[in-house]
PDB file of C-alpha atoms in Angstrom:
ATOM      1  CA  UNK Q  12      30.392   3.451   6.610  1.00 70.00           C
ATOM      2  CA  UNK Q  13      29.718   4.258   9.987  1.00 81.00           C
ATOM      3  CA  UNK Q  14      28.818   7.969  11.098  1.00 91.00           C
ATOM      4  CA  UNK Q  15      27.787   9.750  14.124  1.00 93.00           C
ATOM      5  CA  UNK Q  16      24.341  11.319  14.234  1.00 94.00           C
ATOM      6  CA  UNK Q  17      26.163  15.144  14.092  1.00 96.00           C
ATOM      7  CA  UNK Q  18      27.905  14.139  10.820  1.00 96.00           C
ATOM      8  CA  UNK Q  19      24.742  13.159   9.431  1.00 97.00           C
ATOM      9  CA  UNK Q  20      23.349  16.189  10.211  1.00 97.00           C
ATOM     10  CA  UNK Q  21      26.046  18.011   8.630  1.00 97.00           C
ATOM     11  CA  UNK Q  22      25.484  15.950   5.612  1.00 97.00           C
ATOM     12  CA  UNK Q  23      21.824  16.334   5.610  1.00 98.00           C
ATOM     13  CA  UNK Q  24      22.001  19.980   5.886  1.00 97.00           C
ATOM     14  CA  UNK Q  25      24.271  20.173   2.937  1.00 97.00           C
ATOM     15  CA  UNK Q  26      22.047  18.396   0.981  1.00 97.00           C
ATOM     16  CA  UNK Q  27      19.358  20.515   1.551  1.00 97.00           C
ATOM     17  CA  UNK Q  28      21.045  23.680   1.228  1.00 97.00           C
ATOM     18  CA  UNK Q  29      22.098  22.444  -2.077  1.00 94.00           C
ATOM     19  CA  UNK Q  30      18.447  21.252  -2.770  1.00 95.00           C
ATOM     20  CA  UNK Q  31      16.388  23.377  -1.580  1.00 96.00           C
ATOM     21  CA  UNK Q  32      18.153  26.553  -2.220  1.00 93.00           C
ATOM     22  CA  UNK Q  33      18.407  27.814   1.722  1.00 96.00           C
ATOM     23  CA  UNK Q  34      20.868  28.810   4.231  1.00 96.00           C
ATOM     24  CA  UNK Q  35      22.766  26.560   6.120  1.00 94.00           C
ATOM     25  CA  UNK Q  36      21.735  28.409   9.258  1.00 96.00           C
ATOM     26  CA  UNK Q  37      17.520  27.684   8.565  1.00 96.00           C
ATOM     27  CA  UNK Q  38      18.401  24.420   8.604  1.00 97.00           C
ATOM     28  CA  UNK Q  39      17.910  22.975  12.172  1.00 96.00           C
ATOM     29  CA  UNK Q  40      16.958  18.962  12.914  1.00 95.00           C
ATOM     30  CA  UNK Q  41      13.375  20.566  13.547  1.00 95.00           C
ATOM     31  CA  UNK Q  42      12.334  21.748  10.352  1.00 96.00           C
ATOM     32  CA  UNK Q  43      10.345  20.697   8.429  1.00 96.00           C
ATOM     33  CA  UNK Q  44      10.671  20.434   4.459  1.00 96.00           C
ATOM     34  CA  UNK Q  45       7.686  21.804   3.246  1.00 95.00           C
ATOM     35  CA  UNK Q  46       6.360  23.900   6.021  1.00 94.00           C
ATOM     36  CA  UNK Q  47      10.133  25.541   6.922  1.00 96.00           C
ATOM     37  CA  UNK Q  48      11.957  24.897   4.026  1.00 97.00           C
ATOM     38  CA  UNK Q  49       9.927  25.222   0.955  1.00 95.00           C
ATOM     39  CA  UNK Q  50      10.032  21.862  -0.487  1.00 95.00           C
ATOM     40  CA  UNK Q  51       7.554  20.575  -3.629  1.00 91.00           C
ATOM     41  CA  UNK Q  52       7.344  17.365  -4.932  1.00 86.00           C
ATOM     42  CA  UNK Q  53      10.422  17.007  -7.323  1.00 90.00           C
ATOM     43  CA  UNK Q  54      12.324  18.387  -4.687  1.00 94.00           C
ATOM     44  CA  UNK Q  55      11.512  15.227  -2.245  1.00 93.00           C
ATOM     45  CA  UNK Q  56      13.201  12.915  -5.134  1.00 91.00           C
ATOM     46  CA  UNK Q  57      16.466  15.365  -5.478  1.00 94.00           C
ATOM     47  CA  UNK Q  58      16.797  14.757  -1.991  1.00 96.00           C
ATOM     48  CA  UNK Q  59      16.697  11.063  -1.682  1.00 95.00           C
ATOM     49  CA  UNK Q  60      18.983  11.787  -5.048  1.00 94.00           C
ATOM     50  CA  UNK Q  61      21.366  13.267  -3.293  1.00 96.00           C
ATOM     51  CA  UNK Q  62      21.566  11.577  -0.201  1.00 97.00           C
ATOM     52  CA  UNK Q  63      22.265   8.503  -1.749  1.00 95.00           C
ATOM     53  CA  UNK Q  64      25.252  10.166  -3.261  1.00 94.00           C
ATOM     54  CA  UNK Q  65      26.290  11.040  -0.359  1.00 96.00           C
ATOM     55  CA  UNK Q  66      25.655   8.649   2.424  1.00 96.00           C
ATOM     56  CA  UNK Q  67      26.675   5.828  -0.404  1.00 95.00           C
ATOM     57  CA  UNK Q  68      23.414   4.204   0.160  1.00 94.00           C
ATOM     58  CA  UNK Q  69      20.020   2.786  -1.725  1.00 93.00           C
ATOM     59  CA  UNK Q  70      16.597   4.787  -0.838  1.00 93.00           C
ATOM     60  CA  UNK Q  71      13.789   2.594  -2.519  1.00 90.00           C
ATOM     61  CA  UNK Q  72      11.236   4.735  -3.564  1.00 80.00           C
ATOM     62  CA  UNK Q  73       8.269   4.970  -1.103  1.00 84.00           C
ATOM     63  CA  UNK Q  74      10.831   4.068   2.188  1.00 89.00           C
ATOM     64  CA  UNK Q  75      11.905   7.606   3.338  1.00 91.00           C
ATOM     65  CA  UNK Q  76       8.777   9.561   2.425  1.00 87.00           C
ATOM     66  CA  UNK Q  77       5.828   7.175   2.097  1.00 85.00           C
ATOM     67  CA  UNK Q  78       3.161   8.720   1.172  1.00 79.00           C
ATOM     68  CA  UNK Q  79       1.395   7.798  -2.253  1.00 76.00           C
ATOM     69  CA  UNK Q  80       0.410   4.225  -1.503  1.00 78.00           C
ATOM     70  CA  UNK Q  81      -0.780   5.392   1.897  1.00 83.00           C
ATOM     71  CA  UNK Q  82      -2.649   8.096   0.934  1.00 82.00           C
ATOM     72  CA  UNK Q  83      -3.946   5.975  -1.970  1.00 81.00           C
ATOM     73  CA  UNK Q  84      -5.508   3.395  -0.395  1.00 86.00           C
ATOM     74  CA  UNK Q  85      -8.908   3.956   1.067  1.00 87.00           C
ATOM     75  CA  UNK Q  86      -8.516   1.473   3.750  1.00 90.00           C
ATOM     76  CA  UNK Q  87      -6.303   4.483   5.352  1.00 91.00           C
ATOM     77  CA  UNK Q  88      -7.714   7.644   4.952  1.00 91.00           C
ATOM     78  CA  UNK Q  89     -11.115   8.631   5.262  1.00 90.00           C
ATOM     79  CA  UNK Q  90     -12.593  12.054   4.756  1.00 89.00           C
ATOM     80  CA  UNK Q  91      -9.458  13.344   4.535  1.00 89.00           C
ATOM     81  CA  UNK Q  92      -8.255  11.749   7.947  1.00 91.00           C
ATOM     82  CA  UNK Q  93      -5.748   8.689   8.310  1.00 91.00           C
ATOM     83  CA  UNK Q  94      -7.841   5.834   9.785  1.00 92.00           C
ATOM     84  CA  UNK Q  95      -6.910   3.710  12.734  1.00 91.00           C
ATOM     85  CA  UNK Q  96      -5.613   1.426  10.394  1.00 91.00           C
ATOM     86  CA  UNK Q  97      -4.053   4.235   8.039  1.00 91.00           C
ATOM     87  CA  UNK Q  98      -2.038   5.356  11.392  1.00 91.00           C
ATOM     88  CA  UNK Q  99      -0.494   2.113  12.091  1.00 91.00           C
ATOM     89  CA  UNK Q 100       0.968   1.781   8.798  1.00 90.00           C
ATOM     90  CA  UNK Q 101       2.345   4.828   8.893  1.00 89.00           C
ATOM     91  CA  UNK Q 102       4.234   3.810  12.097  1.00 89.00           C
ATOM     92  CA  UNK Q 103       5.184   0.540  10.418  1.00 89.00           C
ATOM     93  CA  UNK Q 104       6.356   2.076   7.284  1.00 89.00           C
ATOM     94  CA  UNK Q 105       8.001   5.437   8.337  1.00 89.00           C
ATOM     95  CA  UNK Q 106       9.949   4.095  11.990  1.00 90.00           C
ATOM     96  CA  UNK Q 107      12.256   6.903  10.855  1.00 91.00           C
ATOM     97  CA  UNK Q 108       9.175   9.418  11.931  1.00 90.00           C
ATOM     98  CA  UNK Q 109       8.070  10.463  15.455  1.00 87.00           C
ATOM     99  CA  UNK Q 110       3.871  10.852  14.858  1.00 88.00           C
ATOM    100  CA  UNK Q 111       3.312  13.072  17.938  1.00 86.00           C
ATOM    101  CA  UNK Q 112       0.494  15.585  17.404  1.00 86.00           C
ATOM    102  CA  UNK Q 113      -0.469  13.335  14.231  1.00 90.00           C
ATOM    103  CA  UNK Q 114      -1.905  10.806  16.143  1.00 89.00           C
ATOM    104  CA  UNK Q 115      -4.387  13.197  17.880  1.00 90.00           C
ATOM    105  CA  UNK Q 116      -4.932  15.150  14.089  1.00 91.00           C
ATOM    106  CA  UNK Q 117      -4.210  12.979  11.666  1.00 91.00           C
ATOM    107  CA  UNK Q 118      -5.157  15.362   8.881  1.00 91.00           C
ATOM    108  CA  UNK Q 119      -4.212  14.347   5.405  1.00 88.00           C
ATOM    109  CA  UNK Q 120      -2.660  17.821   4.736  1.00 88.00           C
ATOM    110  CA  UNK Q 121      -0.704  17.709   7.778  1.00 88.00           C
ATOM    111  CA  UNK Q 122       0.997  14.438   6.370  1.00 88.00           C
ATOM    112  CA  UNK Q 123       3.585  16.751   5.087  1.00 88.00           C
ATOM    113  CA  UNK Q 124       4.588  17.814   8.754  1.00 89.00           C
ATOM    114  CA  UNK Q 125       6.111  14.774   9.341  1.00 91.00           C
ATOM    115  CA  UNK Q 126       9.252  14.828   6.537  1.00 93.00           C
ATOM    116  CA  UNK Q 127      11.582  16.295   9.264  1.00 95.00           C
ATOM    117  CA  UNK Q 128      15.338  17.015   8.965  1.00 96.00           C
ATOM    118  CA  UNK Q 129      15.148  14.621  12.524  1.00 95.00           C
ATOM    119  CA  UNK Q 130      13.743  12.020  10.259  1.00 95.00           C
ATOM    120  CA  UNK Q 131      16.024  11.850   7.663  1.00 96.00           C
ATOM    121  CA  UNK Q 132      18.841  11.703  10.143  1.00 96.00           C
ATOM    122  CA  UNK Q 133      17.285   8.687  11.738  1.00 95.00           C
ATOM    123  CA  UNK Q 134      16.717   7.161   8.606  1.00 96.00           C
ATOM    124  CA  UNK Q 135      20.380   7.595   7.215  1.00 96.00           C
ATOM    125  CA  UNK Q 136      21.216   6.215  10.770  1.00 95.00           C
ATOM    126  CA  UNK Q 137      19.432   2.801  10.208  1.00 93.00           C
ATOM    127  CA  UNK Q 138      20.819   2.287   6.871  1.00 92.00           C
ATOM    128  CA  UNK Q 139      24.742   3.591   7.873  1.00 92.00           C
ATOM    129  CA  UNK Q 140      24.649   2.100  11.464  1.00 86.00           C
ATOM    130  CA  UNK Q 141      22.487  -0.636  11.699  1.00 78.00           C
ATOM    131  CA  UNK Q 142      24.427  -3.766  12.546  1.00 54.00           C
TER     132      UNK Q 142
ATOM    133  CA  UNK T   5       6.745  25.496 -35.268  1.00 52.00           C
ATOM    134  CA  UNK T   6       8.858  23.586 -32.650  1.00 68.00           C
ATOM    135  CA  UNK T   7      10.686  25.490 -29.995  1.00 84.00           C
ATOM    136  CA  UNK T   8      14.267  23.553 -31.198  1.00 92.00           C
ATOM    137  CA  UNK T   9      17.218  25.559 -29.216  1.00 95.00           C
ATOM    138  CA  UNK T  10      20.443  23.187 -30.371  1.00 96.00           C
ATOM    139  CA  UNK T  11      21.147  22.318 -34.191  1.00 95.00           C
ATOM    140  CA  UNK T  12      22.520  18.996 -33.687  1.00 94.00           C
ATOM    141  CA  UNK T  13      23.990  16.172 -31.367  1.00 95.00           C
ATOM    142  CA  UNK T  14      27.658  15.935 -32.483  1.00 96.00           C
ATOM    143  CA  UNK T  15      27.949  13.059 -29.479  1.00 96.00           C
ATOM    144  CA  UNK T  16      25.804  10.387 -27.886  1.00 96.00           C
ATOM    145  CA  UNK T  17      26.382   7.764 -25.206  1.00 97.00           C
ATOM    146  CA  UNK T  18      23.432   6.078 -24.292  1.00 96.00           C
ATOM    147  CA  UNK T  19      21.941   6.755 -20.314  1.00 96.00           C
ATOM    148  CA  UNK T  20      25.282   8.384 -20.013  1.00 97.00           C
ATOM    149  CA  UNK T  21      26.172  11.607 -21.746  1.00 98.00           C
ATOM    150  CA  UNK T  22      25.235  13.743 -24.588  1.00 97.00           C
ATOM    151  CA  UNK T  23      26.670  16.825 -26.521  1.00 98.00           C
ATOM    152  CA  UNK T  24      24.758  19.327 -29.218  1.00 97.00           C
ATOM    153  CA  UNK T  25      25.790  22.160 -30.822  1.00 97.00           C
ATOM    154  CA  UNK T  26      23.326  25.761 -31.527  1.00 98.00           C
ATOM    155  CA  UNK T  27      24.636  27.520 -33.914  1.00 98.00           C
ATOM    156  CA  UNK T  28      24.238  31.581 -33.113  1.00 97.00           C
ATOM    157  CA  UNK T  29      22.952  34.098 -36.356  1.00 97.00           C
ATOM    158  CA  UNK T  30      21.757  37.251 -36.319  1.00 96.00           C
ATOM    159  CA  UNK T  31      18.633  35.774 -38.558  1.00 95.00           C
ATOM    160  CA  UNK T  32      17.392  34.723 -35.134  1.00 94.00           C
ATOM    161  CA  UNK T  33      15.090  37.595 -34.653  1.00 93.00           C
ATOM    162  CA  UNK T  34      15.413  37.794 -30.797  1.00 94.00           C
ATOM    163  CA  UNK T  35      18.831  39.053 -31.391  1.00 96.00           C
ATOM    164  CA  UNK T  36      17.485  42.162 -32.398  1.00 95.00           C
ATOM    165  CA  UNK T  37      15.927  42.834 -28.937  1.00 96.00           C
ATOM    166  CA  UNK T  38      18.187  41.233 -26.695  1.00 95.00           C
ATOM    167  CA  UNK T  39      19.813  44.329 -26.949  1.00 96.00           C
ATOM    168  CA  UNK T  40      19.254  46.428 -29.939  1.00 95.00           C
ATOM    169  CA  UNK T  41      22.965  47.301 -30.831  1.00 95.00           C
ATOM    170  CA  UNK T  42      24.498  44.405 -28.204  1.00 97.00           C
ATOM    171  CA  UNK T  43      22.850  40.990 -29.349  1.00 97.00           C
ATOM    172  CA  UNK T  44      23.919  38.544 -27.057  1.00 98.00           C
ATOM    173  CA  UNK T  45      22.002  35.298 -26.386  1.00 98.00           C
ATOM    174  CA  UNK T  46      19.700  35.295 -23.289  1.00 97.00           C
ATOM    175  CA  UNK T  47      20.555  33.078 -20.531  1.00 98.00           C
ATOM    176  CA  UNK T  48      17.329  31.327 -20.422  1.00 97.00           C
ATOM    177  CA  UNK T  49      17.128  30.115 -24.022  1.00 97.00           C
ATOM    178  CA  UNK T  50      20.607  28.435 -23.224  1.00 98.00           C
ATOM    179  CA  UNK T  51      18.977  27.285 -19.631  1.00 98.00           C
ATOM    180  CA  UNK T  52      16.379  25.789 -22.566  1.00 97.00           C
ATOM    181  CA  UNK T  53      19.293  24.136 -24.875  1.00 98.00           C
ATOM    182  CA  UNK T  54      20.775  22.657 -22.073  1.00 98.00           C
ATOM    183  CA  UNK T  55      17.116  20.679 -21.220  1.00 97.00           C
ATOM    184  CA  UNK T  56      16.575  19.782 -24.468  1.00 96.00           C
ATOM    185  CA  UNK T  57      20.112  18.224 -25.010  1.00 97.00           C
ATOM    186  CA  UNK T  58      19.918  16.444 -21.540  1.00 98.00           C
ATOM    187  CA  UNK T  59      16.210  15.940 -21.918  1.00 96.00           C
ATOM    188  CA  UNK T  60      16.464  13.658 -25.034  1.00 96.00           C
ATOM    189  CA  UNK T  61      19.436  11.672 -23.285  1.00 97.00           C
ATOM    190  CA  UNK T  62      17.283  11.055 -20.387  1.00 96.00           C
ATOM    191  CA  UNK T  63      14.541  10.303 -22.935  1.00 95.00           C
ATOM    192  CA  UNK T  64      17.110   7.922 -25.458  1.00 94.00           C
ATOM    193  CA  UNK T  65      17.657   6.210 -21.849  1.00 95.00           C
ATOM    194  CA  UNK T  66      14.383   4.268 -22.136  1.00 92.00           C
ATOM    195  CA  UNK T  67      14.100   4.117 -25.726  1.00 91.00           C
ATOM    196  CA  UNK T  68      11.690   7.640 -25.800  1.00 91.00           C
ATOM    197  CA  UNK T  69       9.439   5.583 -23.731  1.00 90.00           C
ATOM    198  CA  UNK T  70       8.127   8.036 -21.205  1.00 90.00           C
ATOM    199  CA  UNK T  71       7.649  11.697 -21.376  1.00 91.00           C
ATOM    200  CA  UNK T  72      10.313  13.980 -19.638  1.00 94.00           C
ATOM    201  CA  UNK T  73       9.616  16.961 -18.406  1.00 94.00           C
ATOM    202  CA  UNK T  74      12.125  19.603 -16.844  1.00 96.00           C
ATOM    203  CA  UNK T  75      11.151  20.006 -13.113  1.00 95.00           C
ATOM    204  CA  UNK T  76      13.977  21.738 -11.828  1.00 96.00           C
ATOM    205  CA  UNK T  77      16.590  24.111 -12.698  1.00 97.00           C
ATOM    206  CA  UNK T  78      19.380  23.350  -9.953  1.00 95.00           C
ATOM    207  CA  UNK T  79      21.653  25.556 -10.996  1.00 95.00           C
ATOM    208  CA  UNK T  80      22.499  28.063 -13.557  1.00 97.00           C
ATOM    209  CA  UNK T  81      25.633  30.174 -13.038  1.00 98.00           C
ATOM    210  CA  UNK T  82      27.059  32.255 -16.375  1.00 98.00           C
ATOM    211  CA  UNK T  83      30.640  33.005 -17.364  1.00 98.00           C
ATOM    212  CA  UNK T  84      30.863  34.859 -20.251  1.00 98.00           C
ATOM    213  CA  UNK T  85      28.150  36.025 -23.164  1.00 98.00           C
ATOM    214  CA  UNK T  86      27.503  34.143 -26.420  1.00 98.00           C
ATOM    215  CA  UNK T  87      27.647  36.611 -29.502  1.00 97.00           C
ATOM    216  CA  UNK T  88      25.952  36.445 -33.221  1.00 98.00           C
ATOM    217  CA  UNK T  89      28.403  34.010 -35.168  1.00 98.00           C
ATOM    218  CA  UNK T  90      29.084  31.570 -31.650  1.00 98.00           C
ATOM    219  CA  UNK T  91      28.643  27.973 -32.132  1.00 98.00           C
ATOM    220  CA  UNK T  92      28.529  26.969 -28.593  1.00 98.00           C
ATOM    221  CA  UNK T  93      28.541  23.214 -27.268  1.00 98.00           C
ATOM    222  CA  UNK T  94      26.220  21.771 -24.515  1.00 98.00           C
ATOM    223  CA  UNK T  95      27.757  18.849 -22.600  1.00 98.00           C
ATOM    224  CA  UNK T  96      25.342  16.742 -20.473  1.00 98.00           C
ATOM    225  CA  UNK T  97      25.867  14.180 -18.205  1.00 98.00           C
ATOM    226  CA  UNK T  98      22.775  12.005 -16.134  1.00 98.00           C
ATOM    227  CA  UNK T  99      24.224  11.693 -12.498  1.00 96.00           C
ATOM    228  CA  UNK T 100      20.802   9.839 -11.829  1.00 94.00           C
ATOM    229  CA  UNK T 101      18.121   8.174 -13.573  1.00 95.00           C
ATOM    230  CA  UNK T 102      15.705   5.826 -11.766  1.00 91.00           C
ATOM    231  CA  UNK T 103      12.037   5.287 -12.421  1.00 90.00           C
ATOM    232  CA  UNK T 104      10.397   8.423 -12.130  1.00 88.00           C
ATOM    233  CA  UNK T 105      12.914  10.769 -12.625  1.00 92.00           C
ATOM    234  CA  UNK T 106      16.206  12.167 -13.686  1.00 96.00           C
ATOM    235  CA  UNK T 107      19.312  14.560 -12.865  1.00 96.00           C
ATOM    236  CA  UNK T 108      21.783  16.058 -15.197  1.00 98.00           C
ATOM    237  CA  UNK T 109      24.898  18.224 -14.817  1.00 98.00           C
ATOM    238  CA  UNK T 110      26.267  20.154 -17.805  1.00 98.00           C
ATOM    239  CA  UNK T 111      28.789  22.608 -19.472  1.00 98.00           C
ATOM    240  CA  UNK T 112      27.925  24.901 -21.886  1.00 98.00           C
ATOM    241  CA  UNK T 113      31.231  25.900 -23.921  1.00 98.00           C
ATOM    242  CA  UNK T 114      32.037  28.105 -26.757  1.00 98.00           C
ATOM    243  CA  UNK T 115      35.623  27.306 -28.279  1.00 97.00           C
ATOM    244  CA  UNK T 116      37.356  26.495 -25.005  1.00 97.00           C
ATOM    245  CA  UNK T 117      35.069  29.012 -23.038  1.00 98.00           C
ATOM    246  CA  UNK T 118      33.477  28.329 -20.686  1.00 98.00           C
ATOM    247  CA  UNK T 119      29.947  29.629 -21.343  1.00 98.00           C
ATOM    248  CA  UNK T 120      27.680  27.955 -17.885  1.00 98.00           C
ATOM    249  CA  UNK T 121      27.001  25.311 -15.505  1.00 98.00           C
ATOM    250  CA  UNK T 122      23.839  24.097 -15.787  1.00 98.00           C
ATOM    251  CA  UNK T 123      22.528  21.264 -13.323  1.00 98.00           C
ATOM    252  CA  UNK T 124      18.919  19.914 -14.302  1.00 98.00           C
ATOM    253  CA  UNK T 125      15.943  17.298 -12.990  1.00 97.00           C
ATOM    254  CA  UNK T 126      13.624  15.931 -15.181  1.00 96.00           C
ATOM    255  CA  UNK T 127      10.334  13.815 -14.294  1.00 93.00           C
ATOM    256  CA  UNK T 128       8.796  11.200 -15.857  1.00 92.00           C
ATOM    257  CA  UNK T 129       5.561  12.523 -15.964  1.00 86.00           C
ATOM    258  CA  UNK T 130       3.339   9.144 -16.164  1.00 84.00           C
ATOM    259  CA  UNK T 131       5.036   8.116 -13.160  1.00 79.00           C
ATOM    260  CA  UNK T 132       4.178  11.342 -10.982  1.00 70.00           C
ATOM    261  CA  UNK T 133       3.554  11.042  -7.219  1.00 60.00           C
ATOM    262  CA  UNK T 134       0.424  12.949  -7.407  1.00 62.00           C
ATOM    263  CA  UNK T 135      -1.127  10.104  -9.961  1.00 65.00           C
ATOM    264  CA  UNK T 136      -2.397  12.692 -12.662  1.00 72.00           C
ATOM    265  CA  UNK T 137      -2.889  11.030 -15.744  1.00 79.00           C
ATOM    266  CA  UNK T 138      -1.974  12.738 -18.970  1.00 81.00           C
ATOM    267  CA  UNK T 139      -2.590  11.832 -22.827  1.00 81.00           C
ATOM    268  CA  UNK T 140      -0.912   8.517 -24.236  1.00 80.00           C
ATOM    269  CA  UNK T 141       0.305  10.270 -26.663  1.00 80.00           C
ATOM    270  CA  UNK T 142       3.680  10.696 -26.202  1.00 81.00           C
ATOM    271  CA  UNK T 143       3.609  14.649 -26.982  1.00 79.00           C
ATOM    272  CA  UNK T 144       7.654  15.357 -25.732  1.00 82.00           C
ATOM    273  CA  UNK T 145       8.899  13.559 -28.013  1.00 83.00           C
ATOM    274  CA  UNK T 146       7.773  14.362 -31.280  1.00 80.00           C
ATOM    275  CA  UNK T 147       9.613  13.027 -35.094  1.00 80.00           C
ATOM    276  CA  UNK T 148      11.038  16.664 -34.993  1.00 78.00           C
ATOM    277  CA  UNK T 149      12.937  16.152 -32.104  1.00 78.00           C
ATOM    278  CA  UNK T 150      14.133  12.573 -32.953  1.00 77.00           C
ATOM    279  CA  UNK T 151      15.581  13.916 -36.228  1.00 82.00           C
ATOM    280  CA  UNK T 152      18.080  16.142 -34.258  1.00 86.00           C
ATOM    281  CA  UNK T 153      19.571  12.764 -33.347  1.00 84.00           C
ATOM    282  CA  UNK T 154      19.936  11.875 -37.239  1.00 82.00           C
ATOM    283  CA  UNK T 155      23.584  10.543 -38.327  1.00 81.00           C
ATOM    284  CA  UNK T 156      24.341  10.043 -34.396  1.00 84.00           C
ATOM    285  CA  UNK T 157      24.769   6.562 -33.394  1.00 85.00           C
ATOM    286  CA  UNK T 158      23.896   6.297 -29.392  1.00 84.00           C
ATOM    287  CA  UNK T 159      26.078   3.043 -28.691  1.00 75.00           C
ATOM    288  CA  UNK T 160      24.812  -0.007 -27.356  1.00 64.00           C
ATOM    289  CA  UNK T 161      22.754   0.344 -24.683  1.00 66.00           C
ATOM    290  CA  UNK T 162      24.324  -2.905 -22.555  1.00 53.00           C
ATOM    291  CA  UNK T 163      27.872  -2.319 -23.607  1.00 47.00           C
ATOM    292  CA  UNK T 164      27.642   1.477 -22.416  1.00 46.00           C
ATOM    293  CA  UNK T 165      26.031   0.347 -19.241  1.00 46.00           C
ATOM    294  CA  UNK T 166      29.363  -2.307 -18.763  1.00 43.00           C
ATOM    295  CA  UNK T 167      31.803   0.477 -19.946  1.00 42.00           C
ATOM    296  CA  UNK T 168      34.001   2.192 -17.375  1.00 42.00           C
ATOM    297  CA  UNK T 169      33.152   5.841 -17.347  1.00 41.00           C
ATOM    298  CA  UNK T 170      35.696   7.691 -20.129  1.00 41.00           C
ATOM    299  CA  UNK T 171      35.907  11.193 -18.540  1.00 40.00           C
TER     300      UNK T 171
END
């Protein structure tokens, strides 16, 4: 199945209206799930739930929103702040993901900033479009 | 005392659908209050039928296995009111079950009424992101709620999962 990026959007911003409870309107490729659109935790896997119902596709656990084995492993985060280390493996496991002001704060309780509507749509992207 | 909300399961399909029936008496003392002179039965004890009757198909899924716990009510829209002398019928379906996690949709009916739509998540609370641990004990499913299930068969688990969806 082959989509442009605007359909995904649409599609993503279904999802999340239907997930999350908010109007289609709040939804813009800038916000961010938590912060902007009051996601928790159960809501992350009704997302990936629903996505693959829509898009038709397979989200393995840990591939659109790594976090727990990250966070986990104390090789990566230190007092609370992702390590050199932590950082690259963030940019190796979430490609989907544009770090930005991370890099400079890389702030364990910012993680959360970077689950993006942007980064879904470039994750559905890879999987639909990728040759 | 368990908090028990359905009287029986009157259909099982293993990992794929499930349907109980509740009963509604005016011995049920909540009746009385909700309203004195109009009992009807509230919305959230049905919102509580529907989890249990989903929640023990998700459960049945992987043989009782892991605990399930309702996470999220994804919708809840009402039709109509159930009355004192009702028996109403809670149809549940898993759209998803992986891992960590489940989602339902279901149909609350009374005769041919329809009663609600009631869409559900449940988590498998061992497997949680956050890595709390809780007590080995599996404490959801206790021999009360199994024997809700008694005189039901559930199918075979690999012939269900081969079978070509009936509805």
């Amino acid at each position: 199945m082959s989509m442009s990026r605007d359909e995904i959007f649409k599609n993503v911003q279904e999802v999340l209206v239907e997930a999350l409870g908010v109007d289609d309107d709040e939804v813009s490729k800038e916000s961010r799930l938590m912060e902007d659109l009051g996601a928790e935790s159960i809501d992350f896997l009704d997302i990936v739930f629903r996505l693959e119902k829509v898009f038709e596709i397979k989200i393995p656990r840990e591939e659109l929103f790594p976090a727990e084995t990250i966070m986990n492993n104390p090789d990566f985060v230190e007092n609370g702040k992702f390590t050199e280390k932590g950082l690259s493996e963030l940019k190796e496991k979430m490609p989907h993901t544009k770090l930005g002001d991370f890099e400079t704060d890389p702030d364990i309780n910012k993680l959360g900033n970077l689950f993006t509507v942007d980064a879904i749509i470039n994750y559905v992207d890879n999987k639909l479009n990728a040759a | 005392m368990r908090w028990i909300w359905i009287d029986k399961f009157v259909e099982f399909e293993s990992g794929k659908r499930a349907s109980s029936i509740k009963n509604v008496t005016l011995a049920e003392e909540y009746l009385h209050d909700h309203f004195p002179g109009f009992p009807v039965m509230p919305e959230c004890l049905m919102i509580e039928g529907m989890a249990q009757t989903a929640g023990i198909l998700t459960g049945e899924a992987k043989d009782f296995q892991e605990k399930v716990i309702l996470a999220k009510v994804n919708k809840a829209v009402f039709f109509d009111y159930v009355c004192p002398g009702d028996t109403i019928r809670y149809d549940a379906k898993i759209e998803m079950l992986t891992d960590e996690a489940a989602s339902t949709t279901g149909e609350i009916h009374c005769g041919e009424k329809l009663i609600a739509e009631i869409d559900l998540m449940f988590s498998h609370i061992d497997r949680n992101l956050g890595g709390k641990k809780f007590p080995k004990d599996n404490f959801v499913f206790t021999d009360t709620f199994k024997s809700l299930m008694r005189g039901i068969s559930t199918g075979d688990k690999d012939s269900s999962k081969n079978a070509t969806e009936a509805d």
